[in-house]
Coordinates of C-alpha atoms and ligand atoms in Angstrom, one line a residue:
X235 CA 0.0 0.0 0.0
X236 CA 1.3 3.4 -0.9
X237 CA 2.1 5.9 1.8
X238 CA 0.2 8.6 -0.1
X239 CA -2.8 6.6 -1.3
X240 CA -1.5 6.6 -4.9
X241 CA -3.8 5.4 -7.6
X242 CA -2.5 2.0 -8.8
X243 CA -3.1 3.1 -12.4
X244 CA -1.7 6.6 -12.7
X245 CA 0.1 7.2 -9.4
X246 CA -1.9 10.3 -8.4
X247 CA -2.5 10.7 -4.7
X248 CA -6.2 10.5 -3.9
X249 CA -8.2 11.4 -0.8
X250 CA -10.4 8.7 0.7
X251 CA -14.2 9.3 0.7
X252 CA -15.4 11.1 3.8
X253 CA -17.7 8.2 4.6
X254 CA -15.7 5.0 4.5
X255 CA -18.8 2.9 3.8
X256 CA -18.6 4.3 0.3
X257 CA -17.5 1.2 -1.7
X258 CA -15.7 2.8 -4.6
X259 CA -14.5 6.3 -5.6
X260 CA -12.9 7.7 -8.7
X261 CA -9.3 8.7 -9.2
X262 CA -9.2 12.5 -9.4
X263 CA -6.7 12.3 -12.3
X264 CA -7.4 9.2 -14.5
X265 CA -10.9 8.5 -13.3
X266 CA -10.1 4.8 -12.7
X267 CA -12.5 3.3 -10.1
X268 CA -10.7 2.8 -6.8
X269 CA -11.9 0.5 -4.0
X270 CA -12.1 2.0 -0.5
X271 CA -11.6 -1.4 1.1
X272 CA -8.2 -1.6 -0.5
X273 CA -7.0 1.8 0.5
X274 CA -8.6 2.5 3.9
X275 CA -7.7 0.4 7.0
X276 CA -10.3 -2.1 8.3
X277 CA -10.5 -0.5 11.8
X278 CA -11.7 2.9 10.5
X279 CA -14.1 1.3 8.0
X280 CA -15.6 -0.8 10.8
X281 CA -16.1 2.4 12.8
X282 CA -18.0 4.0 10.0
X283 CA -20.2 0.9 9.7
X284 CA -20.9 1.0 13.5
X285 CA -21.6 4.8 13.6
X286 CA -23.9 4.4 10.6
X287 CA -25.6 1.6 12.3
X288 CA -26.1 3.6 15.5
X289 CA -27.4 6.6 13.6
X290 CA -30.0 4.4 12.1
X291 CA -30.8 2.6 15.4
X292 CA -31.7 5.9 17.2
X293 CA -34.2 6.8 14.5
X294 CA -36.3 3.8 15.4
X295 CA -38.0 2.6 18.6
X296 CA -35.5 0.9 20.7
X297 CA -35.3 -2.8 20.1
X298 CA -32.8 -4.7 22.2
X299 CA -32.7 -7.5 19.7
X300 CA -31.3 -5.2 17.0
X301 CA -28.0 -4.9 18.9
X302 CA -27.1 -8.4 17.7
X303 CA -26.9 -6.8 14.2
X304 CA -24.4 -4.2 15.2
X305 CA -21.2 -4.2 13.0
X306 CA -18.2 -5.5 14.9
X307 CA -15.3 -3.1 15.5
X308 CA -12.0 -4.4 14.0
X309 CA -9.3 -3.7 16.5
X310 CA -7.5 -7.0 17.0
X311 CA -4.2 -7.2 18.7
X312 CA -1.6 -9.2 16.7
X313 CA 0.6 -9.6 19.8
X314 CA 1.6 -13.1 21.0
X315 CA 3.4 -14.4 24.0
X316 CA 5.8 -17.4 23.3
X317 CA 5.1 -20.1 25.9
X318 CA 6.0 -23.8 26.2
X319 CA 3.2 -26.2 25.1
X320 CA 1.5 -27.7 28.1
X321 CA 1.8 -31.2 26.5
X322 CA 5.2 -31.3 24.7
X323 CA 7.0 -28.2 25.8
X324 CA 7.7 -26.9 22.3
X325 CA 7.2 -23.1 22.0
X326 CA 3.7 -21.9 21.0
X327 CA 2.7 -18.3 20.2
X328 CA -0.2 -17.6 22.6
X329 CA -2.4 -14.9 21.1
X330 CA -3.0 -11.9 23.3
X331 CA -6.1 -10.8 21.4
X332 CA -9.2 -11.3 23.5
X333 CA -11.3 -12.7 20.8
X334 CA -8.8 -15.6 20.3
X335 CA -10.1 -18.5 22.4
X336 CA -7.9 -21.4 21.3
X337 CA -4.2 -22.0 20.6
X338 CA -2.9 -25.0 18.8
X339 CA 0.6 -26.5 19.1
X340 CA 2.0 -27.4 15.7
X341 CA 4.5 -29.8 17.2
X342 CA 2.1 -32.2 19.0
X343 CA -1.1 -31.2 17.2
X344 CA -3.0 -30.4 20.5
X345 CA -5.4 -27.5 20.9
X346 CA -5.8 -25.8 24.3
X347 CA -8.0 -23.0 25.5
X348 CA -5.9 -19.8 25.6
X349 CA -7.1 -19.4 29.2
X350 CA -5.0 -22.5 30.1
X351 CA -1.9 -20.4 29.3
X352 CA -3.0 -16.8 30.2
X353 CA -6.2 -16.0 32.0
X354 CA -8.7 -13.6 30.4
X355 CA -8.4 -11.0 33.1
X356 CA -4.7 -10.6 32.3
X357 CA -5.4 -10.5 28.6
X358 CA -8.0 -7.8 29.2
X359 CA -5.5 -5.8 31.2
X360 CA -2.8 -6.2 28.5
X361 CA -5.3 -5.2 25.8
X362 CA -6.3 -2.1 27.7
X363 CA -2.6 -1.2 28.1
X364 CA -2.1 -1.7 24.4
X365 CA -5.0 0.6 23.5
X366 CA -3.8 3.3 26.0
X367 CA -0.3 3.1 24.5
X368 CA -1.7 3.4 20.9
X369 CA -3.8 6.4 22.0
X370 CA -0.8 8.0 23.5
X371 CA 1.1 7.6 20.3
X372 CA -1.7 9.3 18.4
X373 CA -1.7 12.2 20.9
X374 CA 2.0 12.6 20.3
X375 CA 1.4 12.7 16.5
X376 CA -1.3 15.4 17.1
X377 CA 1.1 17.4 19.3
X378 CA 4.1 17.1 16.9
X379 CA 2.6 16.9 13.5
X380 CA 4.2 14.7 10.7
X381 CA 6.4 15.0 7.7
X382 CA 4.8 14.3 4.4
X383 CA 6.2 11.0 3.0
X384 CA 6.0 12.5 -0.5
X385 CA 7.7 15.9 -0.2
X386 CA 8.9 16.0 3.4
X387 CA 7.0 19.2 4.4
X388 CA 5.9 19.4 8.0
X389 CA 2.1 19.2 8.5
X390 CA -0.1 19.8 11.6
X391 CA -2.4 16.9 12.6
X392 CA -5.7 18.2 13.8
X393 CA -7.4 16.5 16.7
X394 CA -10.7 15.5 15.0
X395 CA -12.3 12.5 13.3
X396 CA -10.1 12.3 10.3
X397 CA -8.2 9.3 9.0
X398 CA -6.1 11.2 6.5
X399 CA -4.7 14.7 5.8
X400 CA -3.8 16.6 2.7
X401 CA -0.2 17.8 2.6
X402 CA -0.4 21.6 2.6
X403 CA 2.7 21.7 0.4
X404 CA 2.3 19.1 -2.3
X405 CA -1.4 18.1 -1.9
X406 CA -0.6 14.4 -1.3
X407 CA -3.0 12.4 0.9
X408 CA -1.3 11.1 4.0
X409 CA -3.0 8.2 5.8
X410 CA -2.6 8.6 9.6
X411 CA -2.7 4.8 10.1
X412 CA 0.7 4.7 8.2
X413 CA 2.1 6.7 11.1
X414 CA 0.3 5.3 14.2
X415 CA -1.7 2.2 14.9
X416 CA -5.0 2.0 12.8
X417 CA -6.9 1.1 16.0
X418 CA -6.0 4.5 17.7
X419 CA -7.2 6.4 14.6
X420 CA -10.3 4.4 14.5
X421 CA -11.1 4.8 18.2
X422 CA -10.7 8.6 17.9
X423 CA -13.0 8.5 14.9
X424 CA -15.6 6.5 16.8
X425 CA -15.4 9.1 19.7
X426 CA -15.9 12.0 17.3
X427 CA -18.6 10.2 15.4
X428 CA -20.5 9.5 18.6
X429 CA -20.1 13.1 19.8
X430 CA -21.4 14.3 16.5
X431 CA -24.4 12.0 16.8
X432 CA -25.1 13.2 20.4
X433 CA -24.8 16.9 19.3
X434 CA -27.3 16.3 16.6
X435 CA -29.7 14.6 19.0
X436 CA -29.4 17.4 21.5
X437 CA -30.1 19.9 18.7
X438 CA -33.4 18.2 18.2
X439 CA -34.4 19.2 21.6
X440 CA -38.0 18.1 21.6
X441 CA -37.6 14.4 21.9
X442 CA -34.0 14.7 23.1
X443 CA -34.3 13.6 26.7
X444 CA -35.8 10.2 25.9
X445 CA -33.6 9.6 23.0
X446 CA -30.4 10.4 24.8
X447 CA -31.2 7.6 27.3
X448 CA -32.1 5.3 24.4
X449 CA -28.8 5.9 22.7
X450 CA -26.8 5.2 25.8
X451 CA -28.5 1.8 26.1
X452 CA -28.0 1.1 22.4
X453 CA -24.3 2.0 22.6
X454 CA -23.5 0.1 25.7
X455 CA -25.5 -2.9 24.7
X456 CA -24.0 -2.8 21.2
X457 CA -20.5 -2.6 22.5
X458 CA -20.9 -5.5 24.8
X459 CA -22.8 -7.6 22.2
X460 CA -20.1 -7.2 19.6
X461 CA -17.5 -8.4 22.1
X462 CA -15.6 -5.1 22.5
X463 CA -16.6 -4.9 26.1
X464 CA -14.6 -3.2 28.7
X465 CA -11.7 -2.2 26.5
X466 CA -13.7 -0.1 24.2
X467 CA -15.7 1.5 27.0
X468 CA -12.4 2.4 28.6
X469 CA -11.2 3.9 25.3
X470 CA -14.4 6.0 25.1
X471 CA -13.3 7.5 28.3
X472 CA -15.6 10.0 30.0
X473 CA -18.0 9.9 27.1
X474 CA -20.7 7.9 28.9
X475 CA -20.4 10.0 32.0
X476 CA -20.8 13.1 29.9
X477 CA -24.0 11.6 28.5
X478 CA -25.5 10.7 31.8
X479 CA -24.6 14.2 33.0
X480 CA -27.0 15.6 30.3
X481 CA -30.0 14.1 32.0
Ligands
ZN684 ZN1 -5.5 7.4 -11.4
ZN685 ZN1 2.8 -29.4 21.9
ZN686 ZN1 3.8 16.8 0.7

């Protein structure tokens, strides 16, 4: 993948669509059709799917069953911990991602629950630490800015929902997930997307009080249902508190 979202056909740097649910877009130069899924990271695309889903969910009477249909956030950890197999002693890479439930030893062909090696509480702790570290790296990027990979010019990185920026010097598109973990960019996008949704709801003051409550339940239920659980709630920080404070 190019560091400046270059069109595979003509090499021109292209901005991604504002809504990453958009399946295809057209190269600004040669008009070749480009696929968003090939150029935007999966984490940010999953955020747009989830925020889109939440926006639709709050337009309808609250239905707890609908939470099962919430799109899943893509934010897997790829980290592993090498440990000796419980049966044969050969080294196995035990996944630290919370959604991984089993680990197989290639040497003796035995499969064990991951929890036989590392308990889920420790994995949750490690995953929260990972998310915090990734968020800190993004904060540093926002504080320091970045150098355009195409021309080297220094650019500010605004603290908003964006996944990309346009170099102020050469116009190249710079994808933030090429500079920090995609998960951190996606979590920030989710936070801003949810804030925007809340602001819109508050603006529609008439039915607001009831709907704010509904949306909190939709959000919390949805997060837990899609298996993000505590880690994502922690990443959202004081957001829920801010919401409850509105009532
Ligand atoms: Zn092109
Ligand atoms: Zn083994
Ligand atoms: Zn540049």
